[in-house]
Coordinates of C-alpha atoms and ligand atoms in Angstrom, one line a residue:
M1 CA 132.1 24.1 184.1
P2 CA 132.0 21.5 181.3
Q3 CA 132.8 23.0 177.9
D4 CA 130.3 22.6 175.1
V5 CA 131.1 22.0 171.5
Y6 CA 131.0 25.7 170.8
N7 CA 133.6 26.5 173.5
K8 CA 135.8 23.7 172.4
L9 CA 135.6 24.6 168.8
M10 CA 136.2 28.3 169.3
M11 CA 139.3 27.5 171.4
L12 CA 140.5 25.2 168.7
A13 CA 139.7 27.8 166.0
K14 CA 141.8 30.4 167.8
R15 CA 144.7 28.2 168.7
R16 CA 145.0 26.6 165.2
G17 CA 144.5 29.8 163.1
F18 CA 140.9 29.5 161.9
I19 CA 139.1 32.3 163.7
Y20 CA 140.4 35.2 165.9
P21 CA 138.3 37.9 167.7
S22 CA 139.1 41.2 165.9
F23 CA 141.0 44.0 167.6
E24 CA 141.7 41.8 170.6
I25 CA 144.7 43.7 171.7
Y26 CA 142.4 46.7 172.3
G27 CA 139.8 44.6 174.2
G28 CA 137.9 43.5 171.1
V29 CA 134.4 44.4 170.1
A30 CA 131.3 42.2 169.8
G31 CA 130.4 41.2 166.2
F32 CA 133.8 41.3 164.5
Y33 CA 136.0 38.4 163.7
D34 CA 139.1 37.7 161.7
Y35 CA 139.9 34.6 159.8
G36 CA 143.5 33.3 160.4
P37 CA 145.5 31.4 157.9
L38 CA 143.5 28.2 158.0
G39 CA 140.2 30.0 158.3
S40 CA 140.9 32.1 155.3
Q41 CA 141.7 29.0 153.2
L42 CA 138.6 27.2 154.4
K43 CA 136.5 30.3 153.5
H44 CA 138.2 30.5 150.1
N45 CA 137.5 26.8 149.4
I46 CA 133.8 27.1 150.5
E47 CA 133.3 30.2 148.3
T48 CA 135.0 28.4 145.4
I49 CA 132.6 25.5 145.6
W50 CA 129.7 28.0 145.9
R51 CA 130.8 29.7 142.7
Q52 CA 131.0 26.3 141.0
F53 CA 127.4 25.7 141.9
Y54 CA 126.1 29.1 140.7
L55 CA 128.4 29.8 137.8
L56 CA 128.7 26.3 136.4
K57 CA 125.8 24.1 137.6
D58 CA 123.5 27.1 137.2
S59 CA 124.6 29.5 134.5
C60 CA 124.8 32.7 136.6
V61 CA 127.2 35.6 135.9
E62 CA 129.1 37.3 138.6
I63 CA 129.6 41.0 139.4
H64 CA 131.2 43.2 142.1
T65 CA 129.7 46.4 143.3
P66 CA 130.8 48.9 146.0
T67 CA 130.1 48.1 149.7
I68 CA 129.3 51.8 150.2
T69 CA 125.9 52.4 148.8
L70 CA 124.1 55.7 148.0
Y71 CA 121.3 56.8 150.3
E72 CA 118.9 56.9 147.3
V73 CA 119.4 53.2 146.6
L74 CA 118.5 52.1 150.1
K75 CA 115.7 54.6 150.4
A76 CA 114.1 53.2 147.2
S77 CA 114.7 49.6 148.3
G78 CA 112.8 50.2 151.6
H79 CA 115.8 49.6 153.9
V80 CA 115.9 53.2 155.2
E81 CA 112.3 52.8 156.6
E82 CA 112.0 49.0 157.1
F83 CA 115.4 47.5 157.9
T84 CA 114.9 47.7 161.6
D85 CA 115.0 45.5 164.7
L86 CA 112.5 46.1 167.5
T87 CA 114.8 47.1 170.4
V88 CA 114.6 47.6 174.2
E89 CA 117.2 49.6 176.2
C90 CA 117.6 49.0 179.9
N91 CA 117.3 52.2 182.0
K92 CA 119.3 50.7 184.8
C93 CA 122.3 48.9 183.2
K94 CA 122.1 50.7 179.8
H95 CA 122.3 47.5 177.8
A96 CA 120.3 47.2 174.6
F97 CA 118.7 44.1 173.2
K98 CA 116.8 42.9 170.2
V99 CA 113.4 42.0 171.5
E100 CA 113.2 38.9 169.3
D101 CA 116.2 37.5 171.2
L102 CA 114.3 37.8 174.5
V103 CA 111.0 36.2 173.5
K104 CA 110.1 32.6 172.6
A105 CA 109.8 31.8 168.9
G106 CA 106.3 32.5 167.6
V107 CA 105.5 35.1 170.3
S108 CA 104.8 38.7 169.1
A109 CA 107.7 40.9 170.2
E110 CA 105.5 44.0 170.5
E111 CA 102.8 42.2 172.5
A112 CA 105.4 40.7 174.8
V113 CA 106.8 44.1 175.7
Q114 CA 103.3 45.7 176.1
N115 CA 102.4 42.8 178.5
G116 CA 105.5 43.4 180.6
D117 CA 106.8 39.9 179.8
V118 CA 110.2 41.0 178.7
S119 CA 113.0 41.8 181.2
C120 CA 116.7 42.7 181.0
P121 CA 118.7 39.4 180.9
D122 CA 121.6 41.3 182.7
C123 CA 119.8 43.0 185.6
G124 CA 116.2 41.7 185.5
T125 CA 114.5 45.2 185.0
T126 CA 111.2 44.8 183.2
F127 CA 111.0 46.7 179.8
T128 CA 108.0 48.9 179.3
E129 CA 108.7 50.2 175.8
A130 CA 110.4 49.1 172.6
H131 CA 111.3 51.0 169.5
P132 CA 112.6 50.1 166.0
V133 CA 116.3 50.7 165.4
N134 CA 117.7 50.8 161.9
L135 CA 120.6 48.4 161.4
M136 CA 122.5 50.1 158.7
F137 CA 125.9 51.8 159.3
S138 CA 125.6 55.3 157.8
T139 CA 128.4 57.4 156.4
Y140 CA 129.0 60.3 153.9
I141 CA 130.7 60.3 150.6
G142 CA 133.1 63.2 150.3
I143 CA 133.8 65.8 153.0
G144 CA 131.7 68.7 154.2
T145 CA 128.2 68.3 152.9
G146 CA 129.0 65.0 151.3
R147 CA 126.3 62.7 149.9
P148 CA 124.7 60.5 152.6
A149 CA 125.3 56.8 152.2
F150 CA 125.3 53.4 154.0
L151 CA 127.5 50.4 154.2
R152 CA 125.4 47.9 152.3
P153 CA 123.2 45.6 154.4
E154 CA 123.0 43.1 151.5
T155 CA 124.9 42.6 148.2
A156 CA 121.6 42.3 146.3
Q157 CA 121.0 46.0 145.7
G158 CA 124.2 46.3 143.7
I159 CA 122.7 43.7 141.3
F160 CA 119.3 45.3 141.1
T161 CA 120.7 48.8 140.3
N162 CA 122.5 47.2 137.3
F163 CA 119.6 45.2 136.0
H164 CA 119.1 47.1 132.7
L165 CA 122.8 46.6 131.8
L166 CA 122.9 43.0 132.9
Y167 CA 119.7 42.3 130.9
R168 CA 121.4 43.6 127.8
Y169 CA 124.5 41.6 128.6
C170 CA 122.4 38.4 128.9
R171 CA 120.9 39.0 125.4
E172 CA 117.6 40.2 126.8
K173 CA 116.5 36.7 127.6
L174 CA 115.0 35.6 130.9
P175 CA 115.6 33.8 133.2
F176 CA 119.2 34.8 134.0
G177 CA 121.0 34.9 137.3
V178 CA 123.6 37.2 138.7
I179 CA 125.7 36.5 141.8
Q180 CA 127.8 38.6 144.1
V181 CA 130.1 37.4 146.8
G182 CA 131.2 40.1 149.4
K183 CA 130.7 41.8 152.6
G184 CA 127.4 42.9 154.2
F185 CA 127.2 45.2 157.2
R186 CA 124.6 45.4 159.9
N187 CA 124.9 47.3 163.2
E188 CA 123.4 44.3 165.1
I189 CA 122.0 45.5 168.5
S190 CA 123.7 43.0 170.8
P191 CA 125.6 40.3 168.9
R192 CA 126.3 37.4 171.3
Q193 CA 126.5 34.4 169.1
G194 CA 130.1 34.4 168.0
T195 CA 130.6 34.4 164.2
L196 CA 126.9 33.6 163.7
R197 CA 125.9 37.2 164.3
Q198 CA 128.5 39.7 163.1
R199 CA 128.4 43.3 162.2
E200 CA 130.5 42.8 159.1
F201 CA 129.9 39.4 157.5
A202 CA 130.5 37.5 154.2
M203 CA 127.5 37.0 152.0
A204 CA 127.0 35.1 148.7
E205 CA 123.9 36.1 146.9
A206 CA 122.2 35.2 143.7
E207 CA 119.4 37.3 142.1
V208 CA 117.7 35.3 139.5
F209 CA 115.4 37.3 137.2
F210 CA 112.2 35.6 135.9
D211 CA 109.2 36.3 133.7
P212 CA 106.4 36.1 136.4
E213 CA 104.3 34.1 133.9
N214 CA 107.0 31.4 133.8
K215 CA 108.8 30.6 137.0
N216 CA 110.0 27.3 135.7
H217 CA 113.6 26.4 135.6
R218 CA 115.5 24.6 132.8
N219 CA 117.3 22.3 135.3
F220 CA 114.1 21.4 137.2
P221 CA 113.4 18.2 135.2
D222 CA 116.9 16.8 136.1
V223 CA 116.3 17.1 139.8
K224 CA 112.5 16.9 140.2
D225 CA 112.7 13.5 142.0
K226 CA 115.3 14.5 144.5
I227 CA 114.1 14.8 148.1
L228 CA 114.0 18.1 150.0
Y229 CA 114.0 18.1 153.9
L230 CA 111.1 20.5 154.7
F231 CA 109.6 21.9 157.9
D232 CA 106.4 24.0 157.7
N233 CA 106.7 25.1 161.4
E234 CA 104.5 22.1 162.5
K235 CA 105.8 19.0 160.9
E236 CA 108.9 17.7 159.1
M237 CA 108.4 16.4 155.6
K238 CA 110.6 14.7 153.1
L239 CA 109.1 15.6 149.7
S240 CA 110.4 15.3 146.1
L241 CA 110.7 18.7 144.4
K242 CA 108.0 17.7 142.0
D243 CA 105.5 16.7 144.8
A244 CA 106.4 19.9 146.8
V245 CA 105.5 22.1 143.8
D246 CA 102.4 20.0 142.7
Q247 CA 101.0 20.0 146.3
G248 CA 101.6 23.8 146.6
V249 CA 104.0 23.4 149.5
I250 CA 106.5 25.3 147.4
N251 CA 105.1 28.0 145.2
N252 CA 107.0 27.4 142.0
Q253 CA 109.7 25.4 140.2
A254 CA 112.3 28.0 140.4
L255 CA 112.0 28.4 144.2
A256 CA 112.1 24.6 144.6
Y257 CA 115.1 24.3 142.2
Y258 CA 117.2 26.8 144.2
M259 CA 116.2 25.1 147.4
Y260 CA 117.6 21.9 146.0
L261 CA 120.8 23.6 144.8
T262 CA 121.2 25.0 148.3
Q263 CA 120.7 21.7 150.0
D264 CA 123.1 20.0 147.5
F265 CA 125.7 22.7 148.2
L266 CA 125.4 22.5 152.0
L267 CA 125.7 18.7 152.0
T268 CA 128.7 18.9 149.6
V269 CA 130.6 21.2 151.9
G270 CA 130.1 18.9 154.8
I271 CA 126.8 19.8 156.6
N272 CA 125.3 16.8 158.4
P273 CA 122.1 16.0 156.6
K274 CA 120.5 15.0 160.0
K275 CA 121.1 18.6 161.2
F276 CA 119.6 20.3 158.1
R277 CA 116.1 21.4 157.2
F278 CA 114.2 24.1 155.2
R279 CA 111.8 26.1 157.3
K280 CA 109.1 28.2 155.7
H281 CA 108.7 31.8 157.0
G282 CA 105.4 32.6 158.5
G283 CA 103.6 35.7 157.2
D284 CA 104.7 37.8 160.2
E285 CA 108.4 36.9 159.6
L286 CA 108.7 37.8 156.0
A287 CA 111.2 40.6 155.1
H288 CA 109.7 43.7 153.7
Y289 CA 110.5 42.7 150.2
A290 CA 109.6 39.0 150.3
R291 CA 106.5 37.2 149.1
E292 CA 107.6 33.6 150.1
C293 CA 110.8 32.6 151.9
W294 CA 112.4 29.3 153.0
D295 CA 115.3 29.3 155.3
A296 CA 118.0 26.6 155.2
E297 CA 118.4 26.0 158.9
L298 CA 121.3 24.1 160.5
L299 CA 121.3 22.6 163.9
S300 CA 123.9 23.7 166.5
E301 CA 124.4 22.0 169.8
R302 CA 124.4 25.4 171.6
F303 CA 122.3 27.7 169.4
G304 CA 119.6 25.3 168.2
W305 CA 118.3 25.7 164.6
V306 CA 120.0 28.7 162.9
E307 CA 119.1 30.3 159.5
C308 CA 122.1 30.1 157.2
V309 CA 120.5 30.6 153.8
G310 CA 117.3 32.5 152.9
I311 CA 115.7 31.6 149.6
A312 CA 113.1 34.3 148.9
D313 CA 110.7 35.1 146.2
R314 CA 111.2 38.9 146.1
S315 CA 108.6 39.2 143.2
A316 CA 108.9 42.5 141.3
Y317 CA 109.5 44.5 144.6
D318 CA 113.0 45.7 144.1
L319 CA 113.0 46.5 140.4
T320 CA 109.6 48.3 140.7
A321 CA 111.0 50.4 143.5
H322 CA 114.1 51.4 141.5
I323 CA 112.1 52.2 138.4
D324 CA 109.8 54.4 140.5
A325 CA 112.7 56.2 142.2
S326 CA 115.3 56.4 139.3
H327 CA 112.9 56.5 136.3
V328 CA 115.3 54.3 134.5
D329 CA 113.8 51.7 132.2
M330 CA 114.3 48.4 134.0
Y331 CA 111.6 46.5 132.1
A332 CA 112.0 43.3 130.2
L333 CA 110.2 42.4 127.0
R334 CA 107.9 39.4 126.6
K335 CA 107.9 38.9 122.8
F336 CA 104.6 38.1 120.9
P337 CA 104.7 35.2 118.5
T338 CA 103.9 37.8 115.8
P339 CA 104.1 41.6 116.1
K340 CA 100.7 43.3 117.0
E341 CA 99.4 46.7 116.0
I342 CA 98.3 48.4 119.3
T343 CA 96.8 51.7 120.1
V344 CA 98.9 53.2 122.8
K345 CA 98.7 56.4 124.9
K346 CA 102.0 58.2 125.3
V347 CA 103.0 61.1 127.5
L348 CA 104.8 63.8 125.5
P349 CA 106.6 66.4 127.6
N350 CA 106.3 70.0 126.5
M351 CA 109.8 71.4 127.0
G352 CA 108.7 74.9 126.1
K353 CA 106.7 74.9 129.4
L354 CA 108.8 72.6 131.5
G355 CA 112.1 74.5 130.9
P356 CA 111.1 77.9 132.2
L357 CA 109.0 76.4 135.0
F358 CA 111.4 73.9 136.5
K359 CA 114.8 75.1 135.2
R360 CA 117.5 72.5 136.2
K361 CA 114.9 69.9 137.1
A362 CA 113.2 70.0 133.7
G363 CA 115.4 67.3 132.2
A364 CA 114.7 64.8 135.0
I365 CA 110.9 65.6 134.8
Q366 CA 111.1 65.1 131.0
K367 CA 112.7 61.6 131.6
A368 CA 110.1 60.7 134.2
L369 CA 107.2 61.7 131.9
E370 CA 108.6 59.8 128.9
A371 CA 109.0 56.7 131.1
M372 CA 105.3 56.7 132.2
T373 CA 103.4 53.7 131.1
T374 CA 100.0 54.8 132.3
V375 CA 98.0 58.0 131.7
P376 CA 98.8 60.5 134.5
K377 CA 96.2 61.4 137.0
H378 CA 95.6 65.1 138.0
P379 CA 97.4 66.6 139.8
L380 CA 100.5 64.7 138.6
I381 CA 103.0 64.4 141.5
L382 CA 106.5 63.2 140.6
T383 CA 109.3 62.5 143.0
I384 CA 112.5 64.0 141.6
D385 CA 115.8 63.7 143.6
G386 CA 113.7 62.8 146.7
Q387 CA 111.5 65.9 146.3
K388 CA 107.8 65.8 145.4
I389 CA 107.0 68.0 142.5
S390 CA 103.5 68.8 141.1
V391 CA 103.6 69.0 137.3
P392 CA 100.8 71.1 135.7
S393 CA 98.9 69.5 132.8
E394 CA 100.0 72.1 130.3
C395 CA 103.6 70.7 130.6
Y396 CA 102.7 67.5 128.8
E397 CA 100.3 66.0 126.3
V398 CA 98.8 62.6 126.2
V399 CA 98.7 61.3 122.6
E400 CA 97.3 58.2 121.1
T401 CA 99.3 56.4 118.4
I402 CA 99.2 53.1 116.7
E403 CA 102.3 51.2 117.2
K404 CA 103.6 48.0 115.9
Q405 CA 104.6 46.1 119.0
V406 CA 106.9 43.1 119.1
G407 CA 106.0 42.3 122.7
E408 CA 104.9 43.7 126.0
R409 CA 107.0 45.1 128.8
F410 CA 106.9 43.8 132.3
V411 CA 108.9 44.1 135.5
P412 CA 110.9 40.8 136.0
H413 CA 110.4 38.9 139.3
V414 CA 113.4 37.8 141.4
I415 CA 114.1 34.5 143.2
E416 CA 117.0 35.1 145.6
P417 CA 119.1 32.5 147.4
S418 CA 121.1 34.5 150.0
Y419 CA 123.9 32.7 151.9
G420 CA 125.7 33.7 155.0
I421 CA 129.1 32.4 154.4
D422 CA 130.4 32.8 158.0
R423 CA 127.5 30.9 159.4
I424 CA 128.1 28.1 156.9
I425 CA 131.8 28.1 157.9
Y426 CA 130.9 27.8 161.6
F427 CA 128.5 24.9 160.9
V428 CA 131.0 23.1 158.7
L429 CA 133.4 23.2 161.6
E430 CA 130.8 22.2 164.3
H431 CA 129.3 19.4 162.2
S432 CA 132.8 18.0 161.4
F433 CA 134.1 18.3 165.0
E434 CA 134.7 15.1 167.0
E435 CA 136.4 14.8 170.4
I436 CA 137.6 11.3 171.4
Q437 CA 138.8 10.5 174.9
K438 CA 142.1 8.8 174.5
K439 CA 143.7 7.5 177.8
D440 CA 144.3 10.8 179.7
E441 CA 143.9 13.3 176.9
E442 CA 141.2 14.5 174.5
Y443 CA 141.9 13.8 170.9
R444 CA 140.2 16.2 168.4
V445 CA 139.4 15.5 164.8
L446 CA 137.8 17.8 162.2
H447 CA 136.2 15.4 159.6
L448 CA 136.3 18.1 156.9
D449 CA 135.4 17.2 153.4
P450 CA 138.7 17.1 151.4
R451 CA 137.4 19.8 149.0
V452 CA 137.0 22.3 151.9
A453 CA 139.9 21.2 154.0
P454 CA 142.4 24.1 154.2
L455 CA 145.4 21.7 154.1
K456 CA 145.1 18.7 151.9
V457 CA 148.2 16.7 152.8
G458 CA 150.7 16.7 155.7
V459 CA 154.2 15.7 154.7
F460 CA 156.6 14.3 157.3
P461 CA 159.9 12.5 157.6
L462 CA 159.4 9.7 160.1
I463 CA 162.4 10.9 162.1
S464 CA 164.6 13.9 161.6
D465 CA 167.3 11.9 159.8
E466 CA 169.0 14.1 157.1
R467 CA 168.2 11.7 154.2
L468 CA 164.5 11.4 155.3
V469 CA 164.2 15.1 155.7
E470 CA 165.6 15.7 152.2
Q471 CA 163.3 13.3 150.6
A472 CA 160.3 14.5 152.5
M473 CA 161.1 18.1 151.5
D474 CA 161.4 17.0 147.8
I475 CA 158.0 15.3 148.0
D476 CA 156.5 18.4 149.7
R477 CA 157.8 20.6 146.8
L478 CA 156.5 18.0 144.2
L479 CA 153.0 18.1 145.7
R480 CA 152.9 21.9 145.9
D481 CA 154.0 22.1 142.2
A482 CA 150.9 19.8 141.6
L483 CA 148.8 22.5 143.3
L484 CA 148.1 20.5 146.5
T485 CA 148.2 22.5 149.7
T486 CA 150.6 20.8 152.0
F487 CA 152.0 21.2 155.5
Y488 CA 155.5 20.1 156.1
D489 CA 156.3 19.1 159.7
E490 CA 159.3 17.5 161.2
G491 CA 158.7 18.5 164.9
G492 CA 157.8 16.0 167.6
T493 CA 156.7 12.4 167.5
I494 CA 155.0 11.1 164.4
G495 CA 151.8 10.5 166.6
R496 CA 151.8 14.2 167.6
R497 CA 152.2 15.3 164.0
Y498 CA 149.3 13.1 162.9
A499 CA 147.3 14.6 165.8
R500 CA 148.1 18.2 164.7
M501 CA 146.9 17.4 161.2
D502 CA 143.7 15.6 162.4
E503 CA 142.8 18.6 164.6
V504 CA 142.8 20.9 161.6
G505 CA 141.0 18.4 159.3
T506 CA 143.9 17.5 156.9
P507 CA 142.5 14.4 155.1
L508 CA 145.8 12.7 154.3
C509 CA 149.4 12.5 155.6
V510 CA 152.4 11.3 153.7
T511 CA 155.3 9.9 155.7
V512 CA 158.8 9.2 154.4
D513 CA 160.5 6.4 156.3
H514 CA 163.7 4.3 155.8
Q515 CA 162.0 2.0 153.3
S516 CA 161.3 5.1 151.2
L517 CA 165.0 5.5 150.7
E518 CA 165.3 2.0 149.4
D519 CA 162.2 1.6 147.2
L520 CA 160.9 5.1 146.6
T521 CA 157.6 4.4 148.3
V522 CA 155.9 6.4 151.1
T523 CA 153.0 5.7 153.5
V524 CA 149.8 7.6 153.1
R525 CA 147.6 7.8 156.2
D526 CA 143.9 8.5 156.1
R527 CA 142.6 10.9 158.8
D528 CA 139.2 9.2 159.4
S529 CA 140.2 5.5 159.3
T530 CA 143.8 6.0 160.3
E531 CA 144.6 3.3 157.8
Q532 CA 147.9 3.5 155.9
D533 CA 148.7 2.6 152.2
R534 CA 152.2 2.2 150.8
V535 CA 152.3 4.2 147.6
P536 CA 155.2 4.6 145.0
V537 CA 156.4 8.2 144.8
D538 CA 156.0 8.3 141.0
T539 CA 152.2 7.6 141.3
L540 CA 151.8 9.6 144.5
I541 CA 150.2 12.8 142.9
A542 CA 147.6 10.8 140.9
Y543 CA 146.9 8.7 144.0
L544 CA 146.4 11.7 146.3
K545 CA 144.3 13.6 143.8
K546 CA 142.0 10.6 143.4
R547 CA 141.6 10.3 147.2
L548 CA 141.0 14.0 147.6
G549 CA 138.2 14.1 145.0
Ligands
GAP1 N1 119.4 39.7 150.5 C1 118.7 38.9 151.5 C2 119.2 39.0 152.8 O1 120.1 39.8 153.1 P1 119.0 37.9 155.2 O2 118.3 36.7 155.6 O3 118.9 39.2 155.9 O4 118.7 38.1 153.7 C3 121.1 36.5 154.4 O5 120.6 37.5 155.2 C4 121.9 35.6 155.2 O6 123.0 36.3 155.7 C5 121.3 34.9 156.4 O7 120.6 33.7 156.0 C6 122.5 34.6 157.3 O8 123.1 33.4 156.9 C7 123.4 35.8 157.0 N2 123.4 36.8 158.0 C8 122.4 37.7 158.2 N3 122.8 38.5 159.2 C9 124.0 38.1 159.7 C10 124.9 38.5 160.7 N4 124.6 39.6 161.5 N5 126.0 37.8 160.9 C11 126.3 36.8 160.1 N6 125.5 36.4 159.1 C12 124.4 37.0 158.9

């Protein structure tokens, strides 16, 4: 059977130390992959460029939070109820499938099963019922009756639960963005797409907090005339950011700006612009938290268009949910031009009544009452530690006071660009892969951008003559001291050594030959053109750094 690009690439990736199936000596398990030495370096380079985009081009700040996340957080965020895939299980062969994977795009999964249109891809049995399965891995913190928890399905919640602290850190000014790069975990039903669908995968997410009355972005004017590649599920469009916002194709400046930042990032790391588009989510596809979402989709020879980045307007969904569940003040302040005197109604807890009635829970109830911004309805039901509690009206008093207010409180909105790093790594490899038929063998080249290439320079002596070897090793050391990642190789013909470097995407190779011993010059060979320059050793570092960008 002829091999497709995916097969060829995965064979190369394993043989040359990019990607290995995890736990292979024990038979492996679907949805888990390791990065080998070159894959790890490629991942590191892509994440470094991602950070440059979000920390420097956009002025976000970075945090790290635990991957194990308390039940309460994911209950409040809606993941416990909503983070599910509609699943079918085959009675005959016992295999389980996500219904979405078995129906054509645009067809309702529920209806397809009800109509008997979905059958087992392994044994042909028709499925008659489907049920939602939660995708989170659950665990307990501590032994015995430990606290229930999950491995986080997204890094975002770690940012939301710190909002009040980050707001203070960012001088209480909106907008500000917070990024997190780390693992996400999903117990995918039947992962069959290699590194594109894993059960533990690398995410890079930004949560950008906005005043809902002003979803403009300070960098928008600089990029407003740049062109976005858009697809609204019917037609492809090339629109400037400004036109897309003015025509209502994209809801606001901030969303359009982060779409552009995403496009710029993906093209920078080596995605083929002809295999890139933004696709708008239809109403029935939106995640439980999203109001509008655009996916950056990349085209794969085997898998078709695949979502690699989701850019969602999460509105006030998450912060509102965490305010309601934790009763912590996660509001922001919109300042008035001049302070105003306003009559406000406040809820004053009566601890004399709350204490004896609710004992240990009285403190939490007090906090919840003080945080209320509207006059409570009777009967007042509060949720404390997941338990619904009815609070009698004699436990609090509603008082009217005149207050000088410097501004009004509101729940910030969130725009979220969310990147799947492993998918991007796969597409950087697929889009840069070329196989050339040379006489009786296939010659493979990864045309990686020098900034993402795991190795920057191959260093060789032309032949294994002691004097050439010594000079080549000195040059290798010199380049490493200048922070260039090199690969020294003296094994096999020079043609084989170039081929080995081309196959892993090393942009340049330096060769020491007999002339080098006489005039201290070396050849520098370019991976893509195979052209060679003769360069003096004393200007070699500057020359290479210029070529590598
Ligand atoms: N916080 C938003 C969020 O989690 P998502 O669309 O579910 O959104 C974000 O995930 C990105 O993570 C996706 O665009 C995709 O690139 C990547 N991703 C999601 N599930 C994945 C999986 N099972 N394996 C690898 N990458 C995945």
